[in-house]
Amino acid sequence: MFDAIMDSHYIRSFQAIFPEGLILTIGITLAGLFFGFIIGAIVGLGRLSKKKIINLPSLWFVEIVRGTPMLAQILFIYSGLTEDIIGFNIGALPTAIIAIAINAGAYIAEIVRGTVHSIDKGQREAGRALGLSERETMRLIVWPQAFKRMIPPLGNQFVISLKDTSLFSVIAIGELLYLGKQYYNITYSPFQTLIVVCFLYLCITIPASFFLRRLERKLDV
């Protein structure tokens, strides 16, 4: 019986996917979110600017990215952009990181805008009363408080971006779903293999969600 279990498609598909697919999936997510946070912070603060030359491009970026399917964005970066604009293929892995960064950046921009906007105006007035410039007030008073409030929604964005990596199977990135499809295309065992793929996603998302709930209670936000 033990030999039958070990020789089942559940175990064999797990061995075909883990750990390479899991490591690559997490790596793409973290790298994309790192750059996505930088993009989101810049664009989010741009959305708060009263200058139209800064505010409008930031708004357009958010609306265009959030208003188009991520799958179309991936294919645009991988095929349309590289072939028609820059003239060479940047590769599947850089495409994946760029796609996560751009897509997450648009949503993080709204998180940044919302959390900064939620800080009481009296905080800014207090900073100016202390003789701080507008930039110093933002950096020393407003941003630390806003960042604390950003942590829970940023954690949720991590979970969303992690699941979005499954779309990269269309450009042959060896993440969880792609390796799973490779296995069941050979063995004709989609049911068992996809259960294993979903299980591996849940192994990341459930602990992450639990951690976020505890962090949210601890931060009292």
Tab-separated table of C-alpha atoms in Angstrom:
chain	number	residue	atom	x	y	z
A	1	MET	CA	0.000	0.000	0.000
A	2	PHE	CA	2.829	2.366	0.875
A	3	ASP	CA	4.486	1.660	-2.476
A	4	ALA	CA	1.203	2.369	-4.248
A	5	ILE	CA	0.899	5.727	-2.473
A	6	MET	CA	4.484	6.684	-3.261
A	7	ASP	CA	3.961	5.715	-6.886
A	8	SER	CA	0.704	7.690	-7.193
A	9	HIS	CA	0.397	10.773	-9.390
A	10	TYR	CA	-0.061	12.904	-6.279
A	11	ILE	CA	3.451	12.103	-5.080
A	12	ARG	CA	5.052	11.990	-8.510
A	13	SER	CA	3.549	15.314	-9.576
A	14	PHE	CA	4.621	16.850	-6.270
A	15	GLN	CA	8.179	15.682	-6.932
A	16	ALA	CA	8.026	17.134	-10.463
A	17	ILE	CA	6.882	20.525	-9.215
A	18	PHE	CA	8.556	20.939	-5.829
A	19	PRO	CA	10.793	22.719	-4.969
A	20	GLU	CA	11.738	24.369	-8.287
A	21	GLY	CA	8.269	25.639	-9.160
A	22	LEU	CA	7.560	26.896	-5.661
A	23	ILE	CA	10.888	28.733	-5.375
A	24	LEU	CA	10.467	30.396	-8.769
A	25	THR	CA	6.875	31.390	-8.011
A	26	ILE	CA	7.833	33.033	-4.714
A	27	GLY	CA	10.934	34.618	-6.240
A	28	ILE	CA	9.000	36.239	-9.102
A	29	THR	CA	6.368	37.487	-6.661
A	30	LEU	CA	8.848	39.060	-4.253
A	31	ALA	CA	11.008	40.606	-6.988
A	32	GLY	CA	7.960	41.983	-8.791
A	33	LEU	CA	6.483	43.419	-5.594
A	34	PHE	CA	9.795	45.037	-4.657
A	35	PHE	CA	9.819	47.049	-7.877
A	36	GLY	CA	6.034	47.337	-7.757
A	37	PHE	CA	6.219	49.102	-4.411
A	38	ILE	CA	8.721	51.601	-5.803
A	39	ILE	CA	6.453	52.243	-8.794
A	40	GLY	CA	3.376	52.382	-6.572
A	41	ALA	CA	4.941	54.817	-4.112
A	42	ILE	CA	6.000	57.195	-6.899
A	43	VAL	CA	2.701	56.981	-8.771
A	44	GLY	CA	0.623	57.110	-5.587
A	45	LEU	CA	2.330	60.278	-4.420
A	46	GLY	CA	1.959	61.617	-7.948
A	47	ARG	CA	-1.785	61.037	-7.659
A	48	LEU	CA	-1.771	63.317	-4.616
A	49	SER	CA	0.054	66.099	-6.409
A	50	LYS	CA	-1.875	69.248	-7.249
A	51	LYS	CA	0.210	69.713	-10.393
A	52	LYS	CA	-1.598	68.326	-13.445
A	53	ILE	CA	1.667	67.512	-15.186
A	54	ILE	CA	2.338	64.995	-12.395
A	55	ASN	CA	-1.184	64.018	-11.409
A	56	LEU	CA	-2.593	63.220	-14.857
A	57	PRO	CA	0.154	60.797	-16.025
A	58	SER	CA	-0.126	59.034	-12.671
A	59	LEU	CA	-3.879	58.739	-13.093
A	60	TRP	CA	-3.514	57.448	-16.670
A	61	PHE	CA	-1.009	54.824	-15.570
A	62	VAL	CA	-3.337	53.512	-12.860
A	63	GLU	CA	-6.420	53.483	-15.089
A	64	ILE	CA	-4.675	51.842	-18.067
A	65	VAL	CA	-3.029	49.090	-16.004
A	66	ARG	CA	-6.087	48.366	-13.868
A	67	GLY	CA	-8.394	48.536	-16.887
A	68	THR	CA	-6.589	45.930	-19.007
A	69	PRO	CA	-6.198	42.174	-18.377
A	70	MET	CA	-2.891	41.114	-16.899
A	71	LEU	CA	-2.614	38.317	-19.455
A	72	ALA	CA	-2.736	40.908	-22.249
A	73	GLN	CA	-0.068	42.941	-20.449
A	74	ILE	CA	2.193	39.882	-20.191
A	75	LEU	CA	1.870	39.098	-23.891
A	76	PHE	CA	2.338	42.764	-24.793
A	77	ILE	CA	5.620	42.961	-22.846
A	78	TYR	CA	6.854	39.555	-24.016
A	79	SER	CA	5.923	39.798	-27.685
A	80	GLY	CA	4.566	43.160	-28.781
A	81	LEU	CA	6.938	45.429	-26.882
A	82	THR	CA	10.110	43.439	-27.422
A	83	GLU	CA	9.613	42.770	-31.123
A	84	ASP	CA	8.101	46.043	-32.297
A	85	ILE	CA	9.605	48.623	-29.938
A	86	ILE	CA	12.990	47.606	-28.541
A	87	GLY	CA	13.815	45.058	-31.240
A	88	PHE	CA	14.934	42.134	-29.083
A	89	ASN	CA	13.394	39.633	-26.696
A	90	ILE	CA	14.071	40.390	-23.035
A	91	GLY	CA	13.254	36.843	-21.971
A	92	ALA	CA	10.448	35.203	-20.053
A	93	LEU	CA	11.762	35.739	-16.511
A	94	PRO	CA	12.370	39.515	-16.832
A	95	THR	CA	8.958	39.766	-18.504
A	96	ALA	CA	7.348	38.068	-15.505
A	97	ILE	CA	9.007	40.399	-12.996
A	98	ILE	CA	8.182	43.505	-15.056
A	99	ALA	CA	4.550	42.416	-15.468
A	100	ILE	CA	4.101	41.828	-11.726
A	101	ALA	CA	5.856	45.131	-10.949
A	102	ILE	CA	3.687	47.167	-13.315
A	103	ASN	CA	0.418	45.478	-12.420
A	104	ALA	CA	1.015	45.496	-8.672
A	105	GLY	CA	2.412	49.030	-8.913
A	106	ALA	CA	-0.929	50.350	-10.163
A	107	TYR	CA	-2.811	48.803	-7.253
A	108	ILE	CA	-0.150	49.780	-4.731
A	109	ALA	CA	-0.388	53.356	-6.022
A	110	GLU	CA	-4.022	53.440	-4.921
A	111	ILE	CA	-3.043	51.930	-1.559
A	112	VAL	CA	-0.423	54.654	-1.117
A	113	ARG	CA	-2.805	57.394	-2.211
A	114	GLY	CA	-5.561	56.171	0.086
A	115	THR	CA	-3.413	55.679	3.174
A	116	VAL	CA	-1.561	58.991	2.823
A	117	HIS	CA	-4.857	60.757	2.237
A	118	SER	CA	-6.292	59.105	5.365
A	119	ILE	CA	-3.735	60.780	7.653
A	120	ASP	CA	-5.365	63.677	9.435
A	121	LYS	CA	-4.545	67.081	7.953
A	122	GLY	CA	-3.673	68.260	11.428
A	123	GLN	CA	-0.517	66.145	11.214
A	124	ARG	CA	0.670	68.171	8.236
A	125	GLU	CA	-0.240	71.423	9.948
A	126	ALA	CA	1.682	70.346	13.038
A	127	GLY	CA	4.731	69.648	10.900
A	128	ARG	CA	4.551	73.036	9.263
A	129	ALA	CA	4.123	74.661	12.700
A	130	LEU	CA	7.369	72.989	13.743
A	131	GLY	CA	9.119	74.662	10.817
A	132	LEU	CA	9.338	71.568	8.605
A	133	SER	CA	9.041	71.892	4.856
A	134	GLU	CA	6.253	70.075	3.017
A	135	ARG	CA	8.695	67.374	1.910
A	136	GLU	CA	10.108	66.946	5.419
A	137	THR	CA	6.593	66.775	6.863
A	138	MET	CA	5.729	64.015	4.425
A	139	ARG	CA	8.942	62.077	5.093
A	140	LEU	CA	9.091	62.428	8.877
A	141	ILE	CA	5.449	62.626	9.971
A	142	VAL	CA	2.934	61.546	7.346
A	143	TRP	CA	4.757	58.704	5.571
A	144	PRO	CA	5.636	56.641	8.713
A	145	GLN	CA	1.990	56.697	9.825
A	146	ALA	CA	0.720	55.947	6.329
A	147	PHE	CA	3.168	53.074	5.850
A	148	LYS	CA	1.855	51.412	9.002
A	149	ARG	CA	-1.627	51.476	7.495
A	150	MET	CA	-0.316	50.158	4.163
A	151	ILE	CA	1.015	46.905	5.585
A	152	PRO	CA	-2.251	44.870	5.615
A	153	PRO	CA	-3.318	45.820	2.052
A	154	LEU	CA	0.262	45.285	0.840
A	155	GLY	CA	0.090	41.801	2.306
A	156	ASN	CA	-3.139	41.194	0.423
A	157	GLN	CA	-1.417	42.389	-2.744
A	158	PHE	CA	1.299	39.784	-2.143
A	159	VAL	CA	-1.326	37.036	-2.136
A	160	ILE	CA	-2.955	38.432	-5.289
A	161	SER	CA	0.370	38.760	-7.128
A	162	LEU	CA	1.390	35.262	-6.048
A	163	LYS	CA	-1.744	33.815	-7.667
A	164	ASP	CA	-1.217	35.992	-10.754
A	165	THR	CA	2.080	34.178	-11.424
A	166	SER	CA	-0.009	31.273	-12.743
A	167	LEU	CA	-0.597	33.397	-15.866
A	168	PHE	CA	3.088	33.137	-16.744
A	169	SER	CA	2.553	29.558	-17.893
A	170	VAL	CA	1.629	31.119	-21.274
A	171	ILE	CA	5.239	32.238	-21.756
A	172	ALA	CA	6.736	28.982	-20.430
A	173	ILE	CA	7.905	30.224	-17.049
A	174	GLY	CA	8.569	27.183	-14.862
A	175	GLU	CA	6.270	28.242	-12.024
A	176	LEU	CA	3.836	25.939	-10.236
A	177	LEU	CA	1.082	25.764	-12.834
A	178	TYR	CA	3.413	25.437	-15.814
A	179	LEU	CA	5.322	22.529	-14.277
A	180	GLY	CA	2.025	20.940	-13.305
A	181	LYS	CA	0.749	21.208	-16.883
A	182	GLN	CA	4.004	19.752	-18.178
A	183	TYR	CA	3.547	16.763	-15.897
A	184	TYR	CA	-0.105	16.008	-16.645
A	185	ASN	CA	0.359	16.495	-20.388
A	186	ILE	CA	2.718	13.526	-20.245
A	187	THR	CA	0.887	11.393	-17.681
A	188	TYR	CA	-2.732	12.392	-18.475
A	189	SER	CA	-3.444	12.958	-14.785
A	190	PRO	CA	-4.810	16.529	-14.586
A	191	PHE	CA	-7.052	15.897	-11.557
A	192	GLN	CA	-4.291	14.700	-9.222
A	193	THR	CA	-1.730	17.154	-10.547
A	194	LEU	CA	-3.926	20.224	-10.214
A	195	ILE	CA	-4.850	19.224	-6.670
A	196	VAL	CA	-1.134	19.222	-5.875
A	197	VAL	CA	-0.686	22.615	-7.591
A	198	CYS	CA	-3.554	24.126	-5.591
A	199	PHE	CA	-2.181	22.569	-2.405
A	200	LEU	CA	1.204	24.221	-2.965
A	201	TYR	CA	-0.448	27.606	-3.541
A	202	LEU	CA	-2.425	27.151	-0.327
A	203	CYS	CA	0.792	26.304	1.526
A	204	ILE	CA	1.844	29.908	0.854
A	205	THR	CA	-1.421	31.840	0.871
A	206	ILE	CA	-2.968	30.417	4.060
A	207	PRO	CA	0.074	31.105	6.304
A	208	ALA	CA	0.440	34.534	4.666
A	209	SER	CA	-3.205	35.379	5.365
A	210	PHE	CA	-2.901	34.144	8.954
A	211	PHE	CA	0.239	36.224	9.464
A	212	LEU	CA	-1.444	39.311	8.011
A	213	ARG	CA	-4.435	38.979	10.333
A	214	ARG	CA	-2.158	38.741	13.344
A	215	LEU	CA	-0.057	41.662	12.134
A	216	GLU	CA	-3.160	43.764	11.565
A	217	ARG	CA	-4.350	43.093	15.126
A	218	LYS	CA	-0.891	43.856	16.495
A	219	LEU	CA	-0.615	47.128	14.590
A	220	ASP	CA	-4.210	47.982	15.465
A	221	VAL	CA	-5.009	49.285	11.972
